[in-house]
Coordinates of C-alpha atoms in Angstrom, one line a residue:
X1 CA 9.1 33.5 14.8
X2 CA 6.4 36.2 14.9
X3 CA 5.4 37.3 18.6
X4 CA 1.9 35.5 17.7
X5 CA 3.0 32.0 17.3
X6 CA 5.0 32.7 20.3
X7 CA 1.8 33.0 22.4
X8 CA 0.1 30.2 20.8
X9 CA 3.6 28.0 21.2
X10 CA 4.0 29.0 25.0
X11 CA 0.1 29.0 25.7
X12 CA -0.3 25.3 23.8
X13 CA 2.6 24.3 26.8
X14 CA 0.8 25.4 29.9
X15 CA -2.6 23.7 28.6
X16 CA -0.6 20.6 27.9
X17 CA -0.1 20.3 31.6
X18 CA -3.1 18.9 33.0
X19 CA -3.7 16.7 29.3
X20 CA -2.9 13.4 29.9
X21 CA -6.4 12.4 31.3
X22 CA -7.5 11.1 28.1
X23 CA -5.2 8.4 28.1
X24 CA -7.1 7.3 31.5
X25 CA -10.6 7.4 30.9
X26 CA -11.4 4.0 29.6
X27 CA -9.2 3.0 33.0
X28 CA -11.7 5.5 35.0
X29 CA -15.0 4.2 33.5
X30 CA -13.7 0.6 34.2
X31 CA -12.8 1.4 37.6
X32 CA -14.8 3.7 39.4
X33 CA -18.0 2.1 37.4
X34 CA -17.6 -1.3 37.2
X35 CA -18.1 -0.9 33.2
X36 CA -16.7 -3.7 31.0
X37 CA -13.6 -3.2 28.8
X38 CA -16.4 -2.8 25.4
X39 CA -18.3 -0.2 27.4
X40 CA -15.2 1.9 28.2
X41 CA -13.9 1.6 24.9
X42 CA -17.3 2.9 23.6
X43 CA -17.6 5.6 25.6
X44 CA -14.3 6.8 25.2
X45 CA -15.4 6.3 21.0
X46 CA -18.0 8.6 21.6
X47 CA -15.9 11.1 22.6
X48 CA -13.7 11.0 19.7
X49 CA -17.3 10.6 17.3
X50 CA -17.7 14.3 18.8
X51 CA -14.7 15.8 17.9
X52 CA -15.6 15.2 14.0
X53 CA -17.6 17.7 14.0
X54 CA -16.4 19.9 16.4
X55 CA -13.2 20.5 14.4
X56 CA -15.5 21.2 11.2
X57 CA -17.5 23.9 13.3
X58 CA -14.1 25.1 14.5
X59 CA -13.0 26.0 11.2
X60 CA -16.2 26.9 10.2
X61 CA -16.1 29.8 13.7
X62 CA -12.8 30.4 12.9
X63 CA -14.0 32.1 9.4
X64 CA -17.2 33.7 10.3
X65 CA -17.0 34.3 14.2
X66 CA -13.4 34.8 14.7
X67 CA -10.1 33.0 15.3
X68 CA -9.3 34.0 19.0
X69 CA -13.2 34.2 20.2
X70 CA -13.6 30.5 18.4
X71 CA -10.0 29.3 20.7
X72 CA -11.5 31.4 23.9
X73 CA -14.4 29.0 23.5
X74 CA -13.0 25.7 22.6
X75 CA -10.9 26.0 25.6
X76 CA -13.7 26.9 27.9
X77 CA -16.3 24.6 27.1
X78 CA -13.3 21.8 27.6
X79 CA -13.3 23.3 30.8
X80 CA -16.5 22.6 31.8
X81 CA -16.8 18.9 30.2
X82 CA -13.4 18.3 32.1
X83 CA -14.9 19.1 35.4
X84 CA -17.8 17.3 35.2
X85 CA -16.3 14.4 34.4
X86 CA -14.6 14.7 37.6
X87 CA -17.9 15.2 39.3
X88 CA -19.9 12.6 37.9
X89 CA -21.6 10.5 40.0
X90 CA -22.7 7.6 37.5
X91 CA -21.7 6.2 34.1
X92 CA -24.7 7.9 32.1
X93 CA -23.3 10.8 33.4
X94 CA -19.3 10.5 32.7
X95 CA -20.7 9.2 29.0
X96 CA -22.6 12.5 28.5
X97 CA -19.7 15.0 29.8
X98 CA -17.1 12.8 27.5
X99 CA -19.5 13.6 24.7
X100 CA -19.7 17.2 25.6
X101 CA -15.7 17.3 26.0
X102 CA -15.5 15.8 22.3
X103 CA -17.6 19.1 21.1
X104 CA -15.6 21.4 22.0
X105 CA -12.3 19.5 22.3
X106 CA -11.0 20.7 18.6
X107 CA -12.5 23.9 18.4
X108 CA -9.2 25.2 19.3
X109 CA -7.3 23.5 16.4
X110 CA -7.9 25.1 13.0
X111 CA -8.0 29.1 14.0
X112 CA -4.4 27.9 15.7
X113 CA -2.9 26.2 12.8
X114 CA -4.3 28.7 10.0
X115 CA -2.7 31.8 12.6
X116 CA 0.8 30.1 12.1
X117 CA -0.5 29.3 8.8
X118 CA -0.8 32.8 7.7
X119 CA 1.7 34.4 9.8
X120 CA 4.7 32.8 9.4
X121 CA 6.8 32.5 5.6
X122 CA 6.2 29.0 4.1
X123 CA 9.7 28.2 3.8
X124 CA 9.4 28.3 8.0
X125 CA 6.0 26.6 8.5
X126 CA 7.5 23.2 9.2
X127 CA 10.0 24.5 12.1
X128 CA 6.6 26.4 13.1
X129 CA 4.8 23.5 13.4
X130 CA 7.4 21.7 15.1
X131 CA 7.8 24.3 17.5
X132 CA 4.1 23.6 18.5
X133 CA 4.8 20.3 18.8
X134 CA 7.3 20.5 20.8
X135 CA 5.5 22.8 22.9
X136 CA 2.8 20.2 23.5
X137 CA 5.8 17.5 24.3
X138 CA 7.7 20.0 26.4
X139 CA 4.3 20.5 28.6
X140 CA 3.8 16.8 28.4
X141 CA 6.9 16.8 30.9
X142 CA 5.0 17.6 33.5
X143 CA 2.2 16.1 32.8
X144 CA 2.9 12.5 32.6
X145 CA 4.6 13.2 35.9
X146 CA 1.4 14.8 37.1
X147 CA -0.5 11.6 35.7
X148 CA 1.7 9.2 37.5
X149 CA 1.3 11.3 40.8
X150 CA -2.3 12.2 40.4
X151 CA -3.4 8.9 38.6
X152 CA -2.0 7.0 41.8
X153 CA -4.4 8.6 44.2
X154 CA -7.3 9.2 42.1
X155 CA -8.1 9.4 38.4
X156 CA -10.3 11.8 39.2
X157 CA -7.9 14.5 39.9
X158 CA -6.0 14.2 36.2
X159 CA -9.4 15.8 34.8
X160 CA -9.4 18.8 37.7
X161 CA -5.6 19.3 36.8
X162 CA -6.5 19.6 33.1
X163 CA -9.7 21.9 33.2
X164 CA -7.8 23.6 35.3
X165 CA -5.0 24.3 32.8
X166 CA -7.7 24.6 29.9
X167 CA -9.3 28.3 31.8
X168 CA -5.7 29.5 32.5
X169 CA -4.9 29.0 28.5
X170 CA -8.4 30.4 27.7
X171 CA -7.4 33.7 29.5
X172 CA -3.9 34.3 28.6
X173 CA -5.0 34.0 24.6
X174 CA -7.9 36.3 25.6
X175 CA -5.6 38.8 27.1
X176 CA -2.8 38.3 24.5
X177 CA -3.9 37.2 21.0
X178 CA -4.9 39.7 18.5
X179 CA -8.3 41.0 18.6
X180 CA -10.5 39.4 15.5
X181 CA -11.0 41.1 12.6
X182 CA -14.1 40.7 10.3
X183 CA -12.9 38.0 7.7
X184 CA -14.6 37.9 4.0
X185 CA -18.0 36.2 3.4
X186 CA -19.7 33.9 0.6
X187 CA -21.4 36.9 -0.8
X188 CA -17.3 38.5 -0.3
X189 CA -16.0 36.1 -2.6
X190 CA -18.4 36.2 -5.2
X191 CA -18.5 39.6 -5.2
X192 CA -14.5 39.5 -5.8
X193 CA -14.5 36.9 -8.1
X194 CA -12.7 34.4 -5.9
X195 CA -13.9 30.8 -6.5
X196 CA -15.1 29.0 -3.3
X197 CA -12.3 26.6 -1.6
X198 CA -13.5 23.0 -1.2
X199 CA -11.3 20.5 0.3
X200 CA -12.9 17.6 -0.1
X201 CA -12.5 17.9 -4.0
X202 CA -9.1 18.3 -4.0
X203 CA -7.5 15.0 -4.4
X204 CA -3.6 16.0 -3.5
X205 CA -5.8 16.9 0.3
X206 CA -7.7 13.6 0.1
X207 CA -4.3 11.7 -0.4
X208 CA -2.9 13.4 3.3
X209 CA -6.5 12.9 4.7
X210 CA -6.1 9.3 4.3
X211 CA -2.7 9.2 4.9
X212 CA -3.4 11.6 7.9
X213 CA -6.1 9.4 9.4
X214 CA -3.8 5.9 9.5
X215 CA -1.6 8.1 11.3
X216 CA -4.0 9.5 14.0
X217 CA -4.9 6.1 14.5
X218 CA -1.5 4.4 15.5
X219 CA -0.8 7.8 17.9
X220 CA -3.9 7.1 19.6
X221 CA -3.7 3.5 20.3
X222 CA -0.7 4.8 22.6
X223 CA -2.8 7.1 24.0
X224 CA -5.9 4.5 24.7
X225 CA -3.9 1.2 25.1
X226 CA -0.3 1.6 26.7
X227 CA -2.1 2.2 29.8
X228 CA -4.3 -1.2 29.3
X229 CA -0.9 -3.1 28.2
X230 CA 1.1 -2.2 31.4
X231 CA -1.4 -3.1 33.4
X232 CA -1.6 -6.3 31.2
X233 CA 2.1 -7.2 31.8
X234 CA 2.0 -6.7 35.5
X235 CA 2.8 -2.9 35.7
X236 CA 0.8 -0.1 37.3
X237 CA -1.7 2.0 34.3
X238 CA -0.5 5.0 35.7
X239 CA 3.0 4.3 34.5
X240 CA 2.4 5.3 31.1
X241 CA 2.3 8.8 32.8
X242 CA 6.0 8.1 32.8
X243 CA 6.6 6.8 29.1
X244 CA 4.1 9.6 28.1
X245 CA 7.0 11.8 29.7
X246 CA 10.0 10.1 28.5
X247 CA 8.2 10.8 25.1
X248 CA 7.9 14.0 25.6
X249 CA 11.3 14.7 26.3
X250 CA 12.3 12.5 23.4
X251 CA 10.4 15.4 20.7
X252 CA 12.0 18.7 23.1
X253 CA 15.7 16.9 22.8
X254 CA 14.5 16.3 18.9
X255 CA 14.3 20.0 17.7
X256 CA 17.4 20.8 17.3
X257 CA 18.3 17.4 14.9
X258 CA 15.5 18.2 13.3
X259 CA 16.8 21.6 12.3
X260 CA 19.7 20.3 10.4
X261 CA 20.3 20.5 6.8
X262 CA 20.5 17.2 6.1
X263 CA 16.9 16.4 7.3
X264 CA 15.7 20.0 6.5
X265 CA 16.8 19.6 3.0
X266 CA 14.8 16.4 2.6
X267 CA 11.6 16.9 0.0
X268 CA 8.6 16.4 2.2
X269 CA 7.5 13.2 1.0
X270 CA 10.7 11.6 1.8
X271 CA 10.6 12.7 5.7
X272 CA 7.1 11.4 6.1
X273 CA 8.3 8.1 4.9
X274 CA 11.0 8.2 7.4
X275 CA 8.9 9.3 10.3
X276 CA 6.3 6.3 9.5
X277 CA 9.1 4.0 9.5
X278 CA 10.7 5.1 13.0
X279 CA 7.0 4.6 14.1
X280 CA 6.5 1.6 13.6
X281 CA 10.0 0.3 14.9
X282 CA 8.7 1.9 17.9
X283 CA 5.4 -0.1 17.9
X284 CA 6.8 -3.6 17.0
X285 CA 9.0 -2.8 20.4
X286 CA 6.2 -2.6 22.8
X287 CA 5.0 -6.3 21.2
X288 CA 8.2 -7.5 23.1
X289 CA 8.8 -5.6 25.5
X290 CA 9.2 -7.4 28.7
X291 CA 10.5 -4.9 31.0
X292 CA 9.4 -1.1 31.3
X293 CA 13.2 -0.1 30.1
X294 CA 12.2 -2.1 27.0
X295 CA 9.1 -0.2 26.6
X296 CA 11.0 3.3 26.8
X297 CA 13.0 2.0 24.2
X298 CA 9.9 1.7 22.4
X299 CA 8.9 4.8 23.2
X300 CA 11.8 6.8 21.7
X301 CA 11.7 5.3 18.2
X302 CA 8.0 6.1 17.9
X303 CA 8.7 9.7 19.3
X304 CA 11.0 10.2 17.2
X305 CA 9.1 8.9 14.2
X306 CA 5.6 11.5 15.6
X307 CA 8.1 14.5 15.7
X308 CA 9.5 14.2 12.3
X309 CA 6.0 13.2 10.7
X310 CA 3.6 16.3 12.7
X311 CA 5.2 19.1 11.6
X312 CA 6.0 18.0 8.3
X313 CA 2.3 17.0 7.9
X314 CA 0.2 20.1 8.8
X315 CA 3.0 22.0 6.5
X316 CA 2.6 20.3 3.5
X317 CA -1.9 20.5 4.2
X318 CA -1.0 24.6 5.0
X319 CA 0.4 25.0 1.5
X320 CA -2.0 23.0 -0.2
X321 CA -5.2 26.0 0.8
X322 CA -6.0 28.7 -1.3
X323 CA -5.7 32.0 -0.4
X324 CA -8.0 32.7 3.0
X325 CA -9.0 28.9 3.5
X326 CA -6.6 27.5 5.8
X327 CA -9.1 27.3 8.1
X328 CA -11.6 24.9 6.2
X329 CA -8.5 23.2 4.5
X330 CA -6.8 22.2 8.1
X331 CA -10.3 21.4 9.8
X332 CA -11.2 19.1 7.1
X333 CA -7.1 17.5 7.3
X334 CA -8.2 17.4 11.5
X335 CA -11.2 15.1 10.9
X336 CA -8.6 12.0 10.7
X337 CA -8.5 12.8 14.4
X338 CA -11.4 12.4 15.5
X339 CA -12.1 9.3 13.4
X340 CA -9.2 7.9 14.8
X341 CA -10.3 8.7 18.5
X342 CA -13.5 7.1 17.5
X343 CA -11.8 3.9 16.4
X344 CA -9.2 3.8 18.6
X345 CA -10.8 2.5 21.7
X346 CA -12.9 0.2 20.3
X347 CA -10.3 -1.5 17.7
X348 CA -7.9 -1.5 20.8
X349 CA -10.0 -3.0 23.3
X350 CA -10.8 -5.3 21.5
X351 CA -7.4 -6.5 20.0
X352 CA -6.0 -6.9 23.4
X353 CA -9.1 -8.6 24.1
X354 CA -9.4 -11.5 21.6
X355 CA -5.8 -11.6 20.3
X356 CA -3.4 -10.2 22.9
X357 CA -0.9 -7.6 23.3
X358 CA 1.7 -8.6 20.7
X359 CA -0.9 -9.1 18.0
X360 CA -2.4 -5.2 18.8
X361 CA 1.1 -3.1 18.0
X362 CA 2.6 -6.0 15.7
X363 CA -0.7 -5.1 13.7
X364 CA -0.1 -1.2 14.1
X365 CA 3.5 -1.8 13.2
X366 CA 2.6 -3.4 10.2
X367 CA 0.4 0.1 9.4
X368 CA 2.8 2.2 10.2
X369 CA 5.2 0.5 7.1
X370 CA 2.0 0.7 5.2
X371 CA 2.0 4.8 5.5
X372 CA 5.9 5.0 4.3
X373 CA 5.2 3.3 0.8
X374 CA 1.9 5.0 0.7
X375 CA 3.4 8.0 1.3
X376 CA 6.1 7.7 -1.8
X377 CA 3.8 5.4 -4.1
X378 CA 0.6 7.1 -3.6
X379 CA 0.8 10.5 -1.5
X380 CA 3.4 11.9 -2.9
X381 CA 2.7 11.7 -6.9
X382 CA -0.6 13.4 -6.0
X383 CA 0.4 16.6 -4.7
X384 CA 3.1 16.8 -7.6
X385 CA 0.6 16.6 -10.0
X386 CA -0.8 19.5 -7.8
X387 CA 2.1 21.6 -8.0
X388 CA 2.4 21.1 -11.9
X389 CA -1.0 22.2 -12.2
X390 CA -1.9 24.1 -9.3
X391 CA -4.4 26.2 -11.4
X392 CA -6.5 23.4 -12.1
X393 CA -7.1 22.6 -8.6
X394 CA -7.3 26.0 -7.6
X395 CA -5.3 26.1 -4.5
X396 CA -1.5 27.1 -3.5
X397 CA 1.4 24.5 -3.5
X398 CA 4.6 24.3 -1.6
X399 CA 6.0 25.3 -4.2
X400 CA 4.5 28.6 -5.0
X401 CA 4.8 31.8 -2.5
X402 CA 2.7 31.7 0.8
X403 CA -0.6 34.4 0.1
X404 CA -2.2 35.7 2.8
X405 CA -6.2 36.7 2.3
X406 CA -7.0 40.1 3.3
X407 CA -8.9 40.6 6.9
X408 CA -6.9 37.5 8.3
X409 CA -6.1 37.9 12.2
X410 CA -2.7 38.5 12.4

């Protein structure tokens, strides 16, 4: 792997660090403010509302402004939203910091993916992209062993731990990253001849969109309601921190079986399929689990199924951009993000509330087997079609050699 990705692997781990505060904040606003389970989940909505467009204006920085500037920032305004969350003193207060956290959460996202994007061959984008996974898992470690210490003595602390880690990631990519260069224009590609990339009119990126947003959704109902189920079942919230790790080590120990033929070899539609399947095994084990062992068995299969299905995912989106739109073509894949982080807390919340734990994940079981025949039926027939007219669409393929547009950062 190019020194580049290296940074942005080994950066991505120390911010992971202090990241599992998310996962507590609906807890927090219930707690420390007395707010109903609807409120929380609405506040924590709103954050995930804001990151919509924060990951457009991310790839829309990352164009005009500049990859590492546009990461600098994202990073720093987290930060700040991080902190005062901390320091709020009232629920207006921790509402209006979550918003401002949303707006700059995913800034970072799209100049990071389109640098591996454009730096690394295509034949080794997937083992690129799982290699920033499992630099996010590997930092997740510690974190969900910081969450269960931290999250025991004040919740408070989990969101000093993580803007903490977000400055000391903001500086090392400042210090380390290639400086940006000046990256072509409108009036550039008219002038050039080279037709204007727009994502949301290619269908083959609509079909992983969709796909990509019913996939968002089930990884953050862990994130927003594991915590609310153990402390349904009689367990401590804060001991997701340690399912969250056992997760974590789950995608590091994965890497390597991930790298074998046999699964390397498989086309990508096929491995999607099998990722959403190991998902939702996972999920249907945490509507019976009794015990917390149970839940970490749980916790494996859906591990297993987020490592195979990440890496693949943002690979497949990668080759599907044109030549010097990675940027726009990942921020607009990114969205299902935020609109799952919108949904999330509201549609989990509420299931646990009026039908119970066992209804929530058997329900996001059920979407997860959903996604794998989507996936062959539907996802996959699209992007062929692509790939046998890839002119028509005007965009690259996986099949076709990775171009790079001239003036990209390095």
């Amino acid at each position: 792997m190019p020194r580049t990705v290296w940074l942005l692997v080994a950066a991505r781990a120390l911010n992971r660090l202090g990241a599992f505060s998310l996962s507590f904040l609906t807890v927090l606003i219930s707690d420390d403010f007395g707010a109903s389970p609807t409120t929380a989940g609405l506040v924590s909505a709103g954050f995930g509302l804001a990151t919509i467009p924060s990951r457009l204006v991310g790839g829309r920085l990352a164009s005009r402004l500049g990859r590492r500037r546009t990461i600098v920032t994202g990073l720093v305004g987290c930060a700040a939203a991080q902190l005062g969350i901390a320091a709020a003193g009232s629920l207006a207060m921790a509402a209006c910091c979550a918003l401002l956290l949303g707006l700059a959460f995913e800034l970072y996202e799209p100049p990071s993916q389109a640098i591996i994007a454009d730096t690394v061959p295509a034949a080794e984008r997937v083992h690129a992209y799982s290699l920033l996974n499992a630099a996010l898992a590997a930092g997740g470690i510690g974190a969900g062993l910081i969450a269960a210490g931290l999250g025991r003595y004040d919740l408070r602390w989990l969101f000093v731990a993580d803007a903490l880690t977000c400055l000391i990631c903001a500086l090392t990519l400042r210090i380390a990253l290639p400086a940006d260069h000046r990256r072509p224009t409108a009036a550039d590609e008219a002038r050039l001849g080279t037709p204007p990339a727009r994502p949301w009119r290619d269908r083959a990126l609509l079909a992983m969109f969709v796909s990509g947003t019913a996939f968002a959704l089930l990884a953050m109902h862990v994130v927003m309601a594991l915590p609310l189920t153990l402390d349904r079942r009689g367990y401590a919230a804060a001991d997701a921190g340690l399912l969250f790790t056992a997760s974590a080590l789950t995608v590091v120990a994965a890497q390597p079986v991930l790298r074998l033929r046999r699964l390397t070899a498989l086309p990508a539609h096929t491995a999607l399929a099998l990722g959403h399947l190991l998902l939702a095994a996972g999920l249907a084990g945490y509507a019976l689990a009794p015990t917390l062992p149970a839940f970490l068995v749980g916790t494996v299969f859906w591990s297993l199924g987020e490592a195979v299905v990440l890496g693949r995912a943002i690979s497949v989106v990668a080759d599907l951009a044109p030549p010097g739109a990675g940027d726009r073509y990942l921020a607009a894949y990114g969205i299902s993000w935020g609109i799952a982080t919108t949904a999330a807390p509201v549609t989990a919340t509420q299931l646990l509330e009026h039908t119970g734990v066992a209804a929530l994940w058997l329900a996001m079981a059920g979407l997860g087997l959903v996604l794998a025949a989507g996936q062959l039926l539907v996802v996959e027939p699209l992007i062929a079609r692509k790939v046998d007219h890839p002119l028509g669409h005007g965009a690259a393929t996986a099949d076709l050699p990775a171009r790079t547009a001239p003036g990209v950062t390095g």
